[in-house]
Short mmCIF file of C-alpha atoms and ligand atoms in Angstrom, two decimals:
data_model
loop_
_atom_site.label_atom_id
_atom_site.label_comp_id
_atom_site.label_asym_id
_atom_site.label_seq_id
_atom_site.Cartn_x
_atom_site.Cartn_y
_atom_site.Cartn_z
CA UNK A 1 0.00 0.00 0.00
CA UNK A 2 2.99 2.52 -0.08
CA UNK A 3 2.82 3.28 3.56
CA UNK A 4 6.36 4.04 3.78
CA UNK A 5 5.23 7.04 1.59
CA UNK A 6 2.07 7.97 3.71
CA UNK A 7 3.71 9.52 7.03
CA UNK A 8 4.37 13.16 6.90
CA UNK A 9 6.72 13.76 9.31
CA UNK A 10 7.28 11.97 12.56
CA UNK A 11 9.00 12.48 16.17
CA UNK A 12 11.59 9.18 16.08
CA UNK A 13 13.66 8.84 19.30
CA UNK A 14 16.33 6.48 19.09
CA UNK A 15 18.17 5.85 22.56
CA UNK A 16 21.71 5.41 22.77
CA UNK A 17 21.09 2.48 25.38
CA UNK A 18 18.25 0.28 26.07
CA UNK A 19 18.19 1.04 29.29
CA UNK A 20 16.03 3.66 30.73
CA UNK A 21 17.31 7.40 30.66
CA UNK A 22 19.02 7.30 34.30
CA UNK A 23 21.93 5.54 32.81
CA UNK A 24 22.15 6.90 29.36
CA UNK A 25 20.42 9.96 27.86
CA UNK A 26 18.56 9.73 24.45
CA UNK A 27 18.60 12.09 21.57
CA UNK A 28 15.56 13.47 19.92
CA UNK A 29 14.69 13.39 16.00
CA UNK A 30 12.47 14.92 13.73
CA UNK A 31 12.64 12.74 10.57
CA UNK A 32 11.38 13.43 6.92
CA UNK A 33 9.59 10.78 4.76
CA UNK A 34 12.89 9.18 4.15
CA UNK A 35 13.87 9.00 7.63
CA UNK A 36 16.84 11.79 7.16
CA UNK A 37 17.01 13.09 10.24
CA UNK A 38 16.82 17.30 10.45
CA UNK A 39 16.54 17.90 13.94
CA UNK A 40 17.56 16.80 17.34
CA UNK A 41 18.00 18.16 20.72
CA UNK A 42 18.04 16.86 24.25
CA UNK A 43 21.56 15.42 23.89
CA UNK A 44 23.00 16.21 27.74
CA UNK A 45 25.57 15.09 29.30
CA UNK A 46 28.06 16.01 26.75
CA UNK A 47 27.32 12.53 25.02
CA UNK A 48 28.13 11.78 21.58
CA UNK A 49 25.60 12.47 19.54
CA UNK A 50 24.62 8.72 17.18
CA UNK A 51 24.15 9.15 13.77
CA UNK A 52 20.50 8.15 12.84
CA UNK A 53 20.28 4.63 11.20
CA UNK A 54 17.19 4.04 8.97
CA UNK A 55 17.70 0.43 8.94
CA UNK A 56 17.84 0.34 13.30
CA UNK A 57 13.51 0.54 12.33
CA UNK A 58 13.44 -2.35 10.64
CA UNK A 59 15.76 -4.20 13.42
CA UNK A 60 13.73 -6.99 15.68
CA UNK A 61 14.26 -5.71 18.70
CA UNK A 62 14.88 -8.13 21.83
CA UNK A 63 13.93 -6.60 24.67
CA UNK A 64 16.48 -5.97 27.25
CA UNK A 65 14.99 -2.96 29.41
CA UNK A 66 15.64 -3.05 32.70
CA UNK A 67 12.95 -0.86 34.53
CA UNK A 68 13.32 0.45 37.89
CA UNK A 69 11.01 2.67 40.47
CA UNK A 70 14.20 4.94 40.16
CA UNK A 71 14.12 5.17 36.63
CA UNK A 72 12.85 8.36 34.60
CA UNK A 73 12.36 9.06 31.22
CA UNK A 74 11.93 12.42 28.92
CA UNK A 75 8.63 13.41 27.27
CA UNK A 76 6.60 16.59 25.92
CA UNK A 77 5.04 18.34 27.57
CA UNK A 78 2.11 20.74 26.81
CA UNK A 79 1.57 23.76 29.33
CA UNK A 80 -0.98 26.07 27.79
CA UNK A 81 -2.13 27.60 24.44
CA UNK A 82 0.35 29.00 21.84
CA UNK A 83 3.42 28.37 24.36
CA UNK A 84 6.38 26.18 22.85
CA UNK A 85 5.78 22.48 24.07
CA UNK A 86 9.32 21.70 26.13
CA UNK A 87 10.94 18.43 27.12
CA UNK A 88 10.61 17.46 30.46
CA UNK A 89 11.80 14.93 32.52
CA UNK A 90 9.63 12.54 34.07
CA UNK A 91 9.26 9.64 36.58
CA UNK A 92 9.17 6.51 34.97
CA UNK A 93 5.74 5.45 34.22
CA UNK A 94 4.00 2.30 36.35
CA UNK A 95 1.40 0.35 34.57
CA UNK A 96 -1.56 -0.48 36.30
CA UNK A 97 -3.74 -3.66 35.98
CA UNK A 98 -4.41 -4.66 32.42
CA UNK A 99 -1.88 -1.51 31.24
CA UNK A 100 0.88 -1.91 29.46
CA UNK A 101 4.30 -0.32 29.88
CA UNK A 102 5.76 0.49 25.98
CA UNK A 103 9.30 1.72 24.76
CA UNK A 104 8.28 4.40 22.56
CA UNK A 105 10.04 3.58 19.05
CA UNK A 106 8.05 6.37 16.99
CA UNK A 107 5.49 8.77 17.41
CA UNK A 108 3.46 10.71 14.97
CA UNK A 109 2.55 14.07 15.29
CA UNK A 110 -0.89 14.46 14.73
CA UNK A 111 -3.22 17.33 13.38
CA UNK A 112 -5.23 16.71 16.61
CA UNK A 113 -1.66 17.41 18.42
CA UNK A 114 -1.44 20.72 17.08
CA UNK A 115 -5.25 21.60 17.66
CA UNK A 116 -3.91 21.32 21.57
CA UNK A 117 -1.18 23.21 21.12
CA UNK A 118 -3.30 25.83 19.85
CA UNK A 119 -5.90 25.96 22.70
CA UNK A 120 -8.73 25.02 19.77
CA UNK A 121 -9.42 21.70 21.67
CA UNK A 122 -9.37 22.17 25.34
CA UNK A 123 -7.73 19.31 27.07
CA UNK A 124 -6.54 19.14 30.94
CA UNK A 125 -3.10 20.33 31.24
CA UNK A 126 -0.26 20.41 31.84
CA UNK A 127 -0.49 17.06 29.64
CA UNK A 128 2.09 15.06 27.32
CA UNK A 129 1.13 15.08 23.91
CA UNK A 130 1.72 12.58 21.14
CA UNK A 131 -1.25 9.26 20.33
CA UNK A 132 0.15 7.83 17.39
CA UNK A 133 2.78 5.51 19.06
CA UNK A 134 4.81 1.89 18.15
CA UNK A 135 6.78 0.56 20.66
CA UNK A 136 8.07 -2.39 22.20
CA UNK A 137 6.56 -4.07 25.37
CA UNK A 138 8.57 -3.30 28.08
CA UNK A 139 5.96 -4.66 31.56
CA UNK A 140 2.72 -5.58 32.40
CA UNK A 141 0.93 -3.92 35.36
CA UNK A 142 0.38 -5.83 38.42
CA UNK A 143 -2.66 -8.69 38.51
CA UNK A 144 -2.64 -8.39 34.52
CA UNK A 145 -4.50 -11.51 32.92
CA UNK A 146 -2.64 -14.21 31.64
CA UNK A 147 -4.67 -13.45 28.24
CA UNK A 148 -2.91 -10.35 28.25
CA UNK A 149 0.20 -11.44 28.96
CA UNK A 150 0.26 -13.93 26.28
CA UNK A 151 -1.14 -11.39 23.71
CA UNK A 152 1.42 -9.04 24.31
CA UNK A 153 4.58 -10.81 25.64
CA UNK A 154 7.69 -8.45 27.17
CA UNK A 155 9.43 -7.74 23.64
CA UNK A 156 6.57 -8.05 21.17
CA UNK A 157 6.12 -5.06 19.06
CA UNK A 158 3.16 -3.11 19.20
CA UNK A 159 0.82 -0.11 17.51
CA UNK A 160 -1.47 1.84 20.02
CA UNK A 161 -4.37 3.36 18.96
CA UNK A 162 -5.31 7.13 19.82
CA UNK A 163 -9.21 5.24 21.14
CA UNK A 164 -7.90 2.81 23.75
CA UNK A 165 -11.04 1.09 25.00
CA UNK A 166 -11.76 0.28 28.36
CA UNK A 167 -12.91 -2.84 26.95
CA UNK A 168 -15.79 -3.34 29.30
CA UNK A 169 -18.23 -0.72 28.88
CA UNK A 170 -21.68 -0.52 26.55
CA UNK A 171 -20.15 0.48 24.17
CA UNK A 172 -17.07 -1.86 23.93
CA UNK A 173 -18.56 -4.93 24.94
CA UNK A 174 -21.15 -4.41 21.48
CA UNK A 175 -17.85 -4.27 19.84
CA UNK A 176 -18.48 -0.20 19.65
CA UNK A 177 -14.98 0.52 20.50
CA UNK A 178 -14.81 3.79 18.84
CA UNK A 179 -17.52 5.14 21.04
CA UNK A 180 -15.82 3.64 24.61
CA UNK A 181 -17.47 5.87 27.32
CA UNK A 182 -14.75 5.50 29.81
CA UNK A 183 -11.81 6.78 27.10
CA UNK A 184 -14.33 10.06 26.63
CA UNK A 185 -15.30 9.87 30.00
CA UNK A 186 -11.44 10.17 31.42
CA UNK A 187 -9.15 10.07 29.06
CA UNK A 188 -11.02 13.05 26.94
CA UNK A 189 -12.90 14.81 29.40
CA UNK A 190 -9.70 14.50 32.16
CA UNK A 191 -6.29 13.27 30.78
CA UNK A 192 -6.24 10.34 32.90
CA UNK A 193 -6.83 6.91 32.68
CA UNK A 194 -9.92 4.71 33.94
CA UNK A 195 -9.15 4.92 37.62
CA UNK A 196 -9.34 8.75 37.03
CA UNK A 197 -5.65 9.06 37.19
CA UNK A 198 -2.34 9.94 34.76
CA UNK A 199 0.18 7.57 34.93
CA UNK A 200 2.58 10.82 34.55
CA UNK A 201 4.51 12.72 36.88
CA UNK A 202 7.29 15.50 36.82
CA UNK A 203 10.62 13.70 38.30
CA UNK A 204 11.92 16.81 40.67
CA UNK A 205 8.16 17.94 41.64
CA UNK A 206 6.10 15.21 41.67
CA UNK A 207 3.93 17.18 39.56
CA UNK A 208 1.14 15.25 37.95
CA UNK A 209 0.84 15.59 34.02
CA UNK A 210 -2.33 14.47 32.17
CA UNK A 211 -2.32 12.22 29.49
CA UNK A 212 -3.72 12.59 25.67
CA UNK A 213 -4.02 9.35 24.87
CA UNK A 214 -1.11 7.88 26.12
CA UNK A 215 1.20 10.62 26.00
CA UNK A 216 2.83 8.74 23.16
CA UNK A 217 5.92 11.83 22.81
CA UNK A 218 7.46 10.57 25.32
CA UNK A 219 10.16 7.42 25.79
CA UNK A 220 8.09 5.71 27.66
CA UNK A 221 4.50 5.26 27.96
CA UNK A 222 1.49 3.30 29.38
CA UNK A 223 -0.91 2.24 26.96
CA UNK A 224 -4.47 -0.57 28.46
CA UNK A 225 -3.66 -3.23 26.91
CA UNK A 226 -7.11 -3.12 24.77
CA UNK A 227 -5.68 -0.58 22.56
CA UNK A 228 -2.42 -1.95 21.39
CA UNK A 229 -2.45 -4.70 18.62
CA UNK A 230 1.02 -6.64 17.74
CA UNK A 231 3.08 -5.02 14.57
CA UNK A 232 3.93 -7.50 12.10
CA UNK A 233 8.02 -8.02 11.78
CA UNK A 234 7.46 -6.83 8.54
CA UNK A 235 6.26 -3.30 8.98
CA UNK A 236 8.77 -0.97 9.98
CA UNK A 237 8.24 1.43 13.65
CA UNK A 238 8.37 4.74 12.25
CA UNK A 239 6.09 4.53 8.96
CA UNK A 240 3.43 2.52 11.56
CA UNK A 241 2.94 5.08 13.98
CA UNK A 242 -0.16 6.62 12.20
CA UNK A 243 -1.96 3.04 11.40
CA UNK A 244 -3.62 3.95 15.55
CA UNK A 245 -4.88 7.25 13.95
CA UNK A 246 -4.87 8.41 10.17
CA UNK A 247 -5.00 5.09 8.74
CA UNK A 248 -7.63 3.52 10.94
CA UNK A 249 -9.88 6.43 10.83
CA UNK A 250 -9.56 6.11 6.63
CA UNK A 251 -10.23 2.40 6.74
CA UNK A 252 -13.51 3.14 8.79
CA UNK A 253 -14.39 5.56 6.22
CA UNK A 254 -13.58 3.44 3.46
CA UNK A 255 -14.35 0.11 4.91
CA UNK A 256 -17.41 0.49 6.78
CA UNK A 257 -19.17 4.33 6.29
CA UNK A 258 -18.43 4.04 2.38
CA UNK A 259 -18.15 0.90 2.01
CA UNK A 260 -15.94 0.68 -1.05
CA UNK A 261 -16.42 -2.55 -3.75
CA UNK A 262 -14.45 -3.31 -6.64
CA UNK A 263 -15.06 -1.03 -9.24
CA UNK A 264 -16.86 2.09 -7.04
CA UNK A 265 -16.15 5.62 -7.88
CA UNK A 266 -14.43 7.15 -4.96
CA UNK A 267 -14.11 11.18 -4.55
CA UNK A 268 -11.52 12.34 -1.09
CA UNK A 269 -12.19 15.72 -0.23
CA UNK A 270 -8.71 16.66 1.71
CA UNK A 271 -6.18 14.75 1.17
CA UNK A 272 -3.37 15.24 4.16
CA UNK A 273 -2.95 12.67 6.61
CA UNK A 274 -6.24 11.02 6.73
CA UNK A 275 -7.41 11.73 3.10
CA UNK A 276 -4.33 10.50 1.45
CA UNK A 277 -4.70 7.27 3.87
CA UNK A 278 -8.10 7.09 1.89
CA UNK A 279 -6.76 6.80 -1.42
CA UNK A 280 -4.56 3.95 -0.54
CA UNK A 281 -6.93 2.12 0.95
CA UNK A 282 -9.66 2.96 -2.53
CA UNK A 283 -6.90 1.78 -4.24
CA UNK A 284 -6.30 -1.19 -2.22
CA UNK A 285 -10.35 -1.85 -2.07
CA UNK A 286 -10.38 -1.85 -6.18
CA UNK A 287 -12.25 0.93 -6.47
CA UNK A 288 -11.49 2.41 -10.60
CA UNK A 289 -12.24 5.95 -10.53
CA UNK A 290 -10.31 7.66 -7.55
CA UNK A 291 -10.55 11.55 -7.39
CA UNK A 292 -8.41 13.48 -5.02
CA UNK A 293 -9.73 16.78 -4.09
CA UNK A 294 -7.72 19.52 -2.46
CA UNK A 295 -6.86 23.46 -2.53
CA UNK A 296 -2.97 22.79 -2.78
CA UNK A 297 -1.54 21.44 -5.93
CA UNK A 298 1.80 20.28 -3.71
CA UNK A 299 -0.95 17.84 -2.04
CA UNK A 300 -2.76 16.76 -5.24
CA UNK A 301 0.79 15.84 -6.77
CA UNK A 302 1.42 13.80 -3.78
CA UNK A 303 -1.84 12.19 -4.33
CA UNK A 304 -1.09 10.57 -7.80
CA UNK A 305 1.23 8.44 -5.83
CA UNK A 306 -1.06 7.45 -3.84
CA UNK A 307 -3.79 5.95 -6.15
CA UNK A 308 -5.50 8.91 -7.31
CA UNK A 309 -6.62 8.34 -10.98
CA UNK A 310 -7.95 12.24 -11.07
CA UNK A 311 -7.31 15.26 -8.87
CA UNK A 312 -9.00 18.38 -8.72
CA UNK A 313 -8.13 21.81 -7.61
CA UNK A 314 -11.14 23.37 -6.21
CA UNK A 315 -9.82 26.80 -5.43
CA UNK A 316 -9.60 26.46 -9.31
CA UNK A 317 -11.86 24.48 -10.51
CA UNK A 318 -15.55 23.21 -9.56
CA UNK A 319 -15.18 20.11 -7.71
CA UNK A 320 -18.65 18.94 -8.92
CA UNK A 321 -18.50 19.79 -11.79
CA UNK A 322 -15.51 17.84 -12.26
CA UNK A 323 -16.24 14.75 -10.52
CA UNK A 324 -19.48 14.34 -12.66
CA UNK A 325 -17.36 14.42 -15.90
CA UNK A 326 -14.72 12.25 -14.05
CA UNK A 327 -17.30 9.61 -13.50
CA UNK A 328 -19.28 10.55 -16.73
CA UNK A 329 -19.44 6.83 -17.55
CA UNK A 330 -21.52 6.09 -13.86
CA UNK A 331 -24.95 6.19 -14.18
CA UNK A 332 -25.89 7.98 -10.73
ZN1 LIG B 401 -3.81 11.47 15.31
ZN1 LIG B 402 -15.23 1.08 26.80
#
């Protein structure tokens, strides 16, 4: 499906050690589509500074962490509207009964992200930011079920989704995951998890932090189990952050609102993060006629390579219009 081509940019943090952050510190990169690293910060210590290695993504990773109660571990934080997010450092993160403690491997940053940043959805903070995680299981909570533990053992790779269900409301036990009344309830409404509380505080203060999502911009986080699902070996961590959030809210579209067949006319209005997911997934789904609507050509080229068949400029030209002639051959 070309999803090496689909992420925009991500947040990849590559750690020097395996070990938590007390031992070693980590270094901080902003990579492009190729993985070229343009960024980094956070280096203390006076450590040398690794070169980033593409291919480390792609590496089966045994797991070999070693957490303590005296560990900590750097993550964003968000303080308050239109203020620069900063890196803090944090205590390391305890998982809770069916949670799940994950080495962050990548991180997305989401369009929902920057809505918080900009105060235009109100969320509880201070709060980490970041829901578009893959990661490698580092611990289970305490009086976690053996299901869970099989599921997801210490090691296993993993992609969280931004929704985590609680697994055991109305909602989720009608297999309505998307509409899970305790994630809206807490996680939404408070930045905390279903016992009403973050799993994040400030190392020197003690200062609670609340949690979008999981707080996935972080090195650590702590992710119920019931929204994590393993990564196949052959996907790589960085590419696969955005399958918990862009892709999976295309594939609903496409998959079950839609419903795309073989052969269906398909028209995405938008095409950034979740609209070019769409396309892929049209494309994937057989559908012939594929028309990729957007106001920036840059985007529209972009889209070509992602399975549009037809794109159309609407600041230019009139996207009905266009579509009908696109799909003159479909009797509506
Ligand atoms: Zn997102
Ligand atoms: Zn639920």
């Amino acid at each position: 499906m070309g999803l090496s081509h689909l992420i925009q940019r991500s947040i990849t943090k590559k750690l020097f050690s395996s070990k938590p952050s007390n031992i070693l510190p980590s270094s901080w990169f902003l990579t492009d589509t190729t993985g070229k690293s343009f960024y980094h910060s956070g280096v203390s210590n006076g450590a040398k500074i690794n070169s980033f290695d593409d291919t480390d993504s792609l590496k089966i990773s045994k797991s070999s962490y070693h957490v303590s109660s005296g560990g900590f571990m750097r993550g964003v934080v968000f303080w308050e509207p239109n203020k620069p997010v900063t890196i803090e450092e944090f205590q390391m993160p305890r998982p809770k009964a069916g949670e799940v403690l994950i080495k962050t491997k990548a991180c997305g940053v989401c369009h929902s992200d920057l809505h918080v940043i900009k105060g235009e959805i109100p969320f509880a903070s201070p709060c980490a930011i970041g829901h578009e995680i893959t990661g490698e299981v580092v611990e289970h909570g305490e009086l976690t079920d053996r299901k869970t533990i099989e599921r997801f053992p210490v090691g296993s790779r993993v992609v969280g989704a931004f929704i985590m269900p609680c697994g055991n409301c109305f909602y989720c036990s009608k297999g309505h995951d998307d509409l899970c009344e305790d994630f809206f309830a807490y996680n939404r409404s408070k930045g905390t998890l279903y016992d009403g509380e973050t799993r994040l505080f400030l190392r020197n203060s003690g200062k609670p932090v609340f949690m979008y999502s999981m707080g996935g911009l972080a090195e650590y986080c702590v992710v119920p189990a019931h929204g994590l699902t393993i990564l196949p070996n052959s996907l790589p961590y960085t590419e696969s952050a955005i399958l918990g959030c862009a892709v999976f809210t295309a594939y609903g579209a496409m998959a079950h609102a839609a419903q795309v067949r073989p052969g269906d006319s398909v028209a995405v209005i938008g095409v950034g993060g979740v609209g070019s997911s769409c396309l892929q997934i049209a494309r994937a789904f057989g559908a012939s006629d594929i028309i990729a609507v957007d106001v920036q050509d840059e985007k529209l080229q972009k889209a070509k390579t992602f399975g549009a068949t037809a794109t159309i400029n609407s600041k230019i030209e009139d996207p009905i219009e266009r579509i009908k002639v696109c799909t003159s051959s479909f009797s509506f």
